[in-house]
Amino acid sequence: MRIIGGSLRGKQIVPVKGLSARPTTDFAKEGLFNILSNSYDFEEISFLDLFSGTGSISYEMASRGCTNITAVEMNNLHSSFIKKSAADYKFEGFNVVRHNVFDFIEICRLSYDIIFADPPYDLDKLDQLPDKILNGNILKKGGLFILEHSGSYSFDNHPNFLRCKKYGNVNFSFFE
């Protein structure tokens, strides 16, 4: 796993033993950030990373200049790893919240320009995430919600669905 762009381009991220997260592949991450970099100035936006896992997507955002990042991860080992890595890389404005994502959505009083969620692919409530995010007042007006999921899900009929991009076994569904 590595950072593919920005000031830390090429930097390897070596997770500690015991991390059970499935990080987004470099191939998929590169495709995602090619899409985002055409529409956003990362230095000007706020970013929320739900089910952060290893923190890979948040590190990518920070490396590209985003200084308003919140990474939410419930697993203590994972959230500690993300927090330590962000400090080691000296990322500014990088906040790690150890919390259940569904509870966090309910209590969060901030709103974000981009929200990214990479839940476990077998999560029971995965199909409910778009509505929870879009109805939760945490996505700014005109903001973008990106959900990473397996090919067994389709959100094409969701009223806020924009498109789905597929990179190997990784699917990104975009909502506004």
Phi, psi and omega in degrees: 000136182213163172274127189262350181208170176084200187294334179252025181309131178089350181293127178282139175251116183251103181295149176287160178300143177098349177289126185253009183288153175257096183291149175300133181297152178301322179299312180292319180298318179297317177298315179299313183287336171296320178294310185294322184292341177280346184241343188229145167265105187300334180289345186253003187243164172252144188226133176241125181248109181262142186058055190298333177063253179270347183089006186307314182291320178296319178298321179298316178297315181295320179298332181267008171108358179288127181242019177225081186237134171237123178250123182249122180214128184281325184290125184299316180298317180294312183295324176295319178298315180298314181298315180295316180298316179299321177292317179299321180278355179060039177288135177267147176065030183251109183249135178247128179242121176269104186198157171292130185300315182295323176290320179301317180302322181289326186258349183295132179251001178263163174232155189230152177285319178229132173239129179241135177229129177233072182286165171305137184298337180261016180298130182303319186262018184303318182292346179270348185302314181304316180292321178299316180290310186290336179260000186267003180060025177253352176258124180298154176302129183083004181283175184235131173249129180240126180244121174271134182202170178282171179288354180281355178249146173222129180247016184307329183267001178290137184297338181256008181290134177258305182191168175233134175243136182244133177229096185065237179269002182260130177243133174245118173259132183252135180227151172226000000 
